[in-house]
PDB file of C-alpha atoms in Angstrom:
ATOM      1  CA  MET A   1       0.000   0.000   0.000  1.00  0.00           C
ATOM      2  CA  LYS A   2       1.203   3.464  -0.858  1.00  0.00           C
ATOM      3  CA  VAL A   3       0.549   6.537   1.299  1.00  0.00           C
ATOM      4  CA  LEU A   4       0.022   9.727  -0.693  1.00  0.00           C
ATOM      5  CA  THR A   5       2.038  11.915   1.679  1.00  0.00           C
ATOM      6  CA  ASP A   6       1.853  14.946  -0.603  1.00  0.00           C
ATOM      7  CA  THR A   7      -1.963  14.970  -0.334  1.00  0.00           C
ATOM      8  CA  ILE A   8      -3.853  15.970   2.819  1.00  0.00           C
ATOM      9  CA  LEU A   9      -7.221  14.360   3.364  1.00  0.00           C
ATOM     10  CA  SER A  10      -7.880  16.290   6.576  1.00  0.00           C
ATOM     11  CA  LYS A  11      -5.977  18.281   9.157  1.00  0.00           C
ATOM     12  CA  SER A  12      -6.920  19.757  12.510  1.00  0.00           C
ATOM     13  CA  ALA A  13      -5.193  20.981  15.632  1.00  0.00           C
ATOM     14  CA  PHE A  14      -6.738  22.137  18.891  1.00  0.00           C
ATOM     15  CA  SER A  15      -5.177  23.239  22.156  1.00  0.00           C
ATOM     16  CA  ALA A  16      -6.240  23.250  25.792  1.00  0.00           C
ATOM     17  CA  GLU A  17      -4.519  24.453  28.927  1.00  0.00           C
ATOM     18  CA  ILE A  18      -3.511  22.224  31.820  1.00  0.00           C
ATOM     19  CA  ASP A  19      -3.073  23.707  35.296  1.00  0.00           C
ATOM     20  CA  VAL A  20       0.138  21.724  35.822  1.00  0.00           C
ATOM     21  CA  PRO A  21       3.739  22.856  35.159  1.00  0.00           C
ATOM     22  CA  ILE A  22       5.417  21.437  32.054  1.00  0.00           C
ATOM     23  CA  GLU A  23       8.054  19.709  34.229  1.00  0.00           C
ATOM     24  CA  LYS A  24       5.395  17.359  35.608  1.00  0.00           C
ATOM     25  CA  ILE A  25       3.874  16.466  32.221  1.00  0.00           C
ATOM     26  CA  ASP A  26       4.777  13.177  30.535  1.00  0.00           C
ATOM     27  CA  ILE A  27       2.649  12.585  27.456  1.00  0.00           C
ATOM     28  CA  ALA A  28       4.337   9.282  26.510  1.00  0.00           C
ATOM     29  CA  ASP A  29       3.797   7.908  30.019  1.00  0.00           C
ATOM     30  CA  TRP A  30       0.139   8.953  29.866  1.00  0.00           C
ATOM     31  CA  LEU A  31      -0.425   7.560  26.369  1.00  0.00           C
ATOM     32  CA  PHE A  32       1.191   4.180  26.942  1.00  0.00           C
ATOM     33  CA  ASN A  33      -0.424   3.674  30.355  1.00  0.00           C
ATOM     34  CA  LEU A  34      -3.885   4.972  29.450  1.00  0.00           C
ATOM     35  CA  ALA A  35      -6.609   2.766  30.896  1.00  0.00           C
ATOM     36  CA  GLU A  36      -9.361   1.883  28.456  1.00  0.00           C
ATOM     37  CA  ALA A  37     -12.069   3.457  30.626  1.00  0.00           C
ATOM     38  CA  GLU A  38     -10.075   6.703  30.782  1.00  0.00           C
ATOM     39  CA  TYR A  39      -9.703   6.654  26.978  1.00  0.00           C
ATOM     40  CA  GLN A  40     -13.483   6.235  26.679  1.00  0.00           C
ATOM     41  CA  ARG A  41     -14.032   9.236  28.980  1.00  0.00           C
ATOM     42  CA  CYS A  42     -11.855  11.370  26.670  1.00  0.00           C
ATOM     43  CA  CYS A  43     -14.452  11.554  23.862  1.00  0.00           C
ATOM     44  CA  PRO A  44     -17.763   9.910  24.696  1.00  0.00           C
ATOM     45  CA  PRO A  45     -19.455   8.245  22.906  1.00  0.00           C
ATOM     46  CA  ASP A  46     -16.868   8.145  20.079  1.00  0.00           C
ATOM     47  CA  HIS A  47     -14.023   6.413  21.933  1.00  0.00           C
ATOM     48  CA  ILE A  48     -14.743   2.702  22.104  1.00  0.00           C
ATOM     49  CA  ALA A  49     -11.542   0.873  23.073  1.00  0.00           C
ATOM     50  CA  ALA A  50      -7.805   1.384  23.524  1.00  0.00           C
ATOM     51  CA  ALA A  51      -4.788  -0.764  24.243  1.00  0.00           C
ATOM     52  CA  THR A  52      -1.023  -0.612  23.997  1.00  0.00           C
ATOM     53  CA  THR A  53       1.289  -3.135  22.418  1.00  0.00           C
ATOM     54  CA  HIS A  54       4.531  -3.283  20.448  1.00  0.00           C
ATOM     55  CA  THR A  55       5.402  -3.808  16.815  1.00  0.00           C
ATOM     56  CA  ASP A  56       7.387  -6.916  15.856  1.00  0.00           C
ATOM     57  CA  ASP A  57      10.559  -4.834  16.038  1.00  0.00           C
ATOM     58  CA  GLY A  58       9.743  -3.524  19.538  1.00  0.00           C
ATOM     59  CA  ARG A  59       8.392  -0.033  18.844  1.00  0.00           C
ATOM     60  CA  LEU A  60       5.623   1.246  21.127  1.00  0.00           C
ATOM     61  CA  MET A  61       2.144   1.085  19.657  1.00  0.00           C
ATOM     62  CA  SER A  62      -1.263   2.430  20.679  1.00  0.00           C
ATOM     63  CA  ILE A  63      -4.400   0.789  19.289  1.00  0.00           C
ATOM     64  CA  ASN A  64      -7.483   3.023  19.356  1.00  0.00           C
ATOM     65  CA  VAL A  65     -10.987   2.094  18.234  1.00  0.00           C
ATOM     66  CA  GLU A  66     -13.288   5.047  17.697  1.00  0.00           C
ATOM     67  CA  MET A  67     -16.138   6.460  15.677  1.00  0.00           C
ATOM     68  CA  ILE A  68     -15.195   9.457  13.556  1.00  0.00           C
ATOM     69  CA  GLY A  69     -18.336  10.734  11.929  1.00  0.00           C
ATOM     70  CA  THR A  70     -20.093   7.674  10.529  1.00  0.00           C
ATOM     71  CA  GLY A  71     -16.906   5.606  10.171  1.00  0.00           C
ATOM     72  CA  LEU A  72     -15.625   3.042  12.638  1.00  0.00           C
ATOM     73  CA  VAL A  73     -11.874   3.630  12.714  1.00  0.00           C
ATOM     74  CA  ILE A  74      -9.234   1.277  14.080  1.00  0.00           C
ATOM     75  CA  GLN A  75      -6.021   3.213  14.573  1.00  0.00           C
ATOM     76  CA  HIS A  76      -2.725   1.277  14.663  1.00  0.00           C
ATOM     77  CA  TYR A  77      -0.494   4.081  15.967  1.00  0.00           C
ATOM     78  CA  VAL A  78       3.239   3.330  15.956  1.00  0.00           C
ATOM     79  CA  ALA A  79       5.433   5.704  17.941  1.00  0.00           C
ATOM     80  CA  GLU A  80       7.898   7.533  15.711  1.00  0.00           C
ATOM     81  CA  GLU A  81       8.833   9.727  18.659  1.00  0.00           C
ATOM     82  CA  ALA A  82       7.614   9.330  22.246  1.00  0.00           C
ATOM     83  CA  GLY A  83       8.768  11.704  24.954  1.00  0.00           C
ATOM     84  CA  PRO A  84       7.422  13.709  27.875  1.00  0.00           C
ATOM     85  CA  THR A  85       6.424  16.773  25.825  1.00  0.00           C
ATOM     86  CA  TYR A  86       6.024  15.392  22.313  1.00  0.00           C
ATOM     87  CA  CYS A  87       4.755  12.206  20.728  1.00  0.00           C
ATOM     88  CA  ARG A  88       4.426  11.592  17.008  1.00  0.00           C
ATOM     89  CA  MET A  89       2.297   8.580  16.179  1.00  0.00           C
ATOM     90  CA  ASN A  90       1.823   7.123  12.693  1.00  0.00           C
ATOM     91  CA  SER A  91      -1.013   4.781  11.730  1.00  0.00           C
ATOM     92  CA  ILE A  92      -2.316   2.972   8.712  1.00  0.00           C
ATOM     93  CA  SER A  93      -5.892   3.095   9.971  1.00  0.00           C
ATOM     94  CA  ASP A  94      -8.723   0.790   8.992  1.00  0.00           C
ATOM     95  CA  VAL A  95     -11.953   2.665   8.275  1.00  0.00           C
ATOM     96  CA  PHE A  96     -15.248   0.791   8.148  1.00  0.00           C
ATOM     97  CA  THR A  97     -18.023   2.706   6.357  1.00  0.00           C
ATOM     98  CA  ALA A  98     -21.485   1.905   5.051  1.00  0.00           C
ATOM     99  CA  ASN A  99     -19.748   1.234   1.703  1.00  0.00           C
ATOM    100  CA  GLY A 100     -17.165  -1.159   3.164  1.00  0.00           C
ATOM    101  CA  ARG A 101     -13.606  -1.040   4.447  1.00  0.00           C
ATOM    102  CA  THR A 102     -10.682   1.124   3.374  1.00  0.00           C
ATOM    103  CA  GLN A 103      -7.456   2.501   4.849  1.00  0.00           C
ATOM    104  CA  VAL A 104      -5.985   5.949   5.433  1.00  0.00           C
ATOM    105  CA  ASN A 105      -2.733   7.150   6.948  1.00  0.00           C
ATOM    106  CA  VAL A 106      -3.102   9.192  10.135  1.00  0.00           C
ATOM    107  CA  ILE A 107      -0.361  11.189  11.844  1.00  0.00           C
ATOM    108  CA  TRP A 108      -1.226  12.067  15.461  1.00  0.00           C
ATOM    109  CA  GLU A 109       0.954  14.632  17.200  1.00  0.00           C
ATOM    110  CA  LEU A 110       0.604  15.275  20.926  1.00  0.00           C
ATOM    111  CA  LYS A 111       2.542  18.303  22.153  1.00  0.00           C
ATOM    112  CA  ALA A 112       2.970  20.084  25.487  1.00  0.00           C
ATOM    113  CA  GLU A 113       4.591  23.464  25.979  1.00  0.00           C
ATOM    114  CA  GLY A 114       5.097  25.503  29.122  1.00  0.00           C
ATOM    115  CA  ILE A 115       3.148  28.741  29.360  1.00  0.00           C
ATOM    116  CA  GLU A 116       3.114  31.508  31.931  1.00  0.00           C
ATOM    117  CA  GLY A 117       1.775  30.916  35.399  1.00  0.00           C
ATOM    118  CA  GLY A 118       3.256  27.427  35.725  1.00  0.00           C
ATOM    119  CA  ARG A 119       0.740  26.007  33.286  1.00  0.00           C
ATOM    120  CA  THR A 120       0.991  23.840  30.178  1.00  0.00           C
ATOM    121  CA  ARG A 121      -0.611  24.163  26.762  1.00  0.00           C
ATOM    122  CA  TYR A 122      -1.505  20.803  25.212  1.00  0.00           C
ATOM    123  CA  THR A 123      -1.984  20.619  21.434  1.00  0.00           C
ATOM    124  CA  ASN A 124      -3.601  17.653  19.722  1.00  0.00           C
ATOM    125  CA  ALA A 125      -2.887  17.645  15.969  1.00  0.00           C
ATOM    126  CA  VAL A 126      -4.233  15.072  13.535  1.00  0.00           C
ATOM    127  CA  THR A 127      -3.345  14.893   9.833  1.00  0.00           C
ATOM    128  CA  ALA A 128      -4.815  12.267   7.518  1.00  0.00           C
ATOM    129  CA  HIS A 129      -3.355  11.310   4.157  1.00  0.00           C
ATOM    130  CA  PRO A 130      -5.101   9.108   1.608  1.00  0.00           C
ATOM    131  CA  THR A 131      -3.645   5.778   0.564  1.00  0.00           C
ATOM    132  CA  ASP A 132      -3.860   4.302  -2.900  1.00  0.00           C
ATOM    133  CA  ALA A 133      -6.404   1.847  -1.427  1.00  0.00           C
ATOM    134  CA  PHE A 134      -8.528   4.801  -0.257  1.00  0.00           C
ATOM    135  CA  MET A 135      -8.366   6.443  -3.684  1.00  0.00           C
ATOM    136  CA  ASP A 136      -9.451   3.166  -5.331  1.00  0.00           C
ATOM    137  CA  PHE A 137     -12.235   2.781  -2.744  1.00  0.00           C
ATOM    138  CA  ILE A 138     -13.773   6.212  -3.334  1.00  0.00           C
ATOM    139  CA  ALA A 139     -13.463   5.825  -7.115  1.00  0.00           C
ATOM    140  CA  ALA A 140     -15.239   2.446  -6.960  1.00  0.00           C
ATOM    141  CA  HIS A 141     -18.095   4.068  -5.019  1.00  0.00           C
ATOM    142  CA  GLY A 142     -18.396   7.165  -7.201  1.00  0.00           C
ATOM    143  CA  ILE A 143     -17.261   9.536  -4.450  1.00  0.00           C
ATOM    144  CA  SER A 144     -15.182  12.527  -5.480  1.00  0.00           C
ATOM    145  CA  TYR A 145     -11.973  13.201  -3.573  1.00  0.00           C
ATOM    146  CA  GLU A 146     -13.283  16.671  -2.704  1.00  0.00           C
ATOM    147  CA  ASP A 147     -16.450  15.218  -1.131  1.00  0.00           C
ATOM    148  CA  ALA A 148     -14.480  12.553   0.769  1.00  0.00           C
ATOM    149  CA  ALA A 149     -11.989  15.139   2.043  1.00  0.00           C
ATOM    150  CA  LYS A 150     -14.756  17.518   3.151  1.00  0.00           C
ATOM    151  CA  ALA A 151     -16.543  14.739   5.026  1.00  0.00           C
ATOM    152  CA  ARG A 152     -13.299  13.641   6.704  1.00  0.00           C
ATOM    153  CA  GLN A 153     -12.350  17.250   7.560  1.00  0.00           C
ATOM    154  CA  ASP A 154     -15.751  17.968   9.093  1.00  0.00           C
ATOM    155  CA  ALA A 155     -15.926  14.729  11.083  1.00  0.00           C
ATOM    156  CA  GLY A 156     -12.261  14.706  12.110  1.00  0.00           C
ATOM    157  CA  GLY A 157     -12.261  18.354  13.147  1.00  0.00           C
ATOM    158  CA  ASP A 158     -15.402  17.893  15.225  1.00  0.00           C
ATOM    159  CA  HIS A 159     -13.952  14.794  16.915  1.00  0.00           C
ATOM    160  CA  ASN A 160     -10.595  16.460  17.637  1.00  0.00           C
ATOM    161  CA  SER A 161     -12.256  19.585  19.067  1.00  0.00           C
ATOM    162  CA  ARG A 162     -14.148  17.435  21.561  1.00  0.00           C
ATOM    163  CA  GLU A 163     -11.314  15.099  22.583  1.00  0.00           C
ATOM    164  CA  THR A 164      -8.536  17.685  22.990  1.00  0.00           C
ATOM    165  CA  PRO A 165      -9.743  19.335  26.228  1.00  0.00           C
ATOM    166  CA  LEU A 166     -10.566  15.926  27.694  1.00  0.00           C
ATOM    167  CA  PHE A 167      -7.131  14.551  26.753  1.00  0.00           C
ATOM    168  CA  ALA A 168      -5.538  17.632  28.359  1.00  0.00           C
ATOM    169  CA  ALA A 169      -7.505  17.125  31.573  1.00  0.00           C
ATOM    170  CA  SER A 170      -6.563  13.433  31.627  1.00  0.00           C
ATOM    171  CA  ILE A 171      -2.861  14.219  31.097  1.00  0.00           C
ATOM    172  CA  GLY A 172      -3.081  16.714  33.952  1.00  0.00           C
ATOM    173  CA  ARG A 173      -4.740  14.191  36.280  1.00  0.00           C
ATOM    174  CA  ARG A 174      -2.041  11.623  35.509  1.00  0.00           C
ATOM    175  CA  ALA A 175       0.702  14.173  36.257  1.00  0.00           C
ATOM    176  CA  LEU A 176      -0.888  15.135  39.584  1.00  0.00           C
ATOM    177  CA  ALA A 177      -1.449  11.481  40.564  1.00  0.00           C
ATOM    178  CA  LYS A 178       2.199  10.638  39.845  1.00  0.00           C
ATOM    179  CA  ASP A 179       3.255  13.733  41.819  1.00  0.00           C
ATOM    180  CA  LYS A 180       1.222  12.542  44.850  1.00  0.00           C
ATOM    181  CA  LYS A 181       2.793   9.073  44.636  1.00  0.00           C
ATOM    182  CA  ALA A 182       6.293  10.578  44.561  1.00  0.00           C
ATOM    183  CA  ALA A 183       5.593  12.730  47.637  1.00  0.00           C
TER     184      ALA A 183
END
């Protein structure tokens, strides 16, 4: 399968503030220790299931099952970079629609930056690229790329806008809980 990296299917980024200093934030720790119930609380009713695993070559991986618009999406996020203030996750994601199954490439970037007042700004950025399989799928169903991209942009942007503040709150709770344990 070929990812069309020069073509953007959808792109969104939203930010939310966390009332915790950047020094206490650890996004990778949060992401790879995220309980399924906590994941579900981060975008109800869209978030269905989550788990962590590893690729055959040992890279960290996050599996997320969620509804984005009318599509059931299974994300197979492989960590390209995973640190306390930045994670870059890359997935060939399975998308199940009323017309059948296809695949898209999704890049998920989770970023924390210190801001004034001992607070942190969390940014959740999601960029989707079509695959050749996706292009064949929409062509076979008579869907224009423009219509598919608009639908994905609308649904993905809506989903991201709702999950970002809840992810930020969850990251903050994890940081405070770890801080209490250390004390």
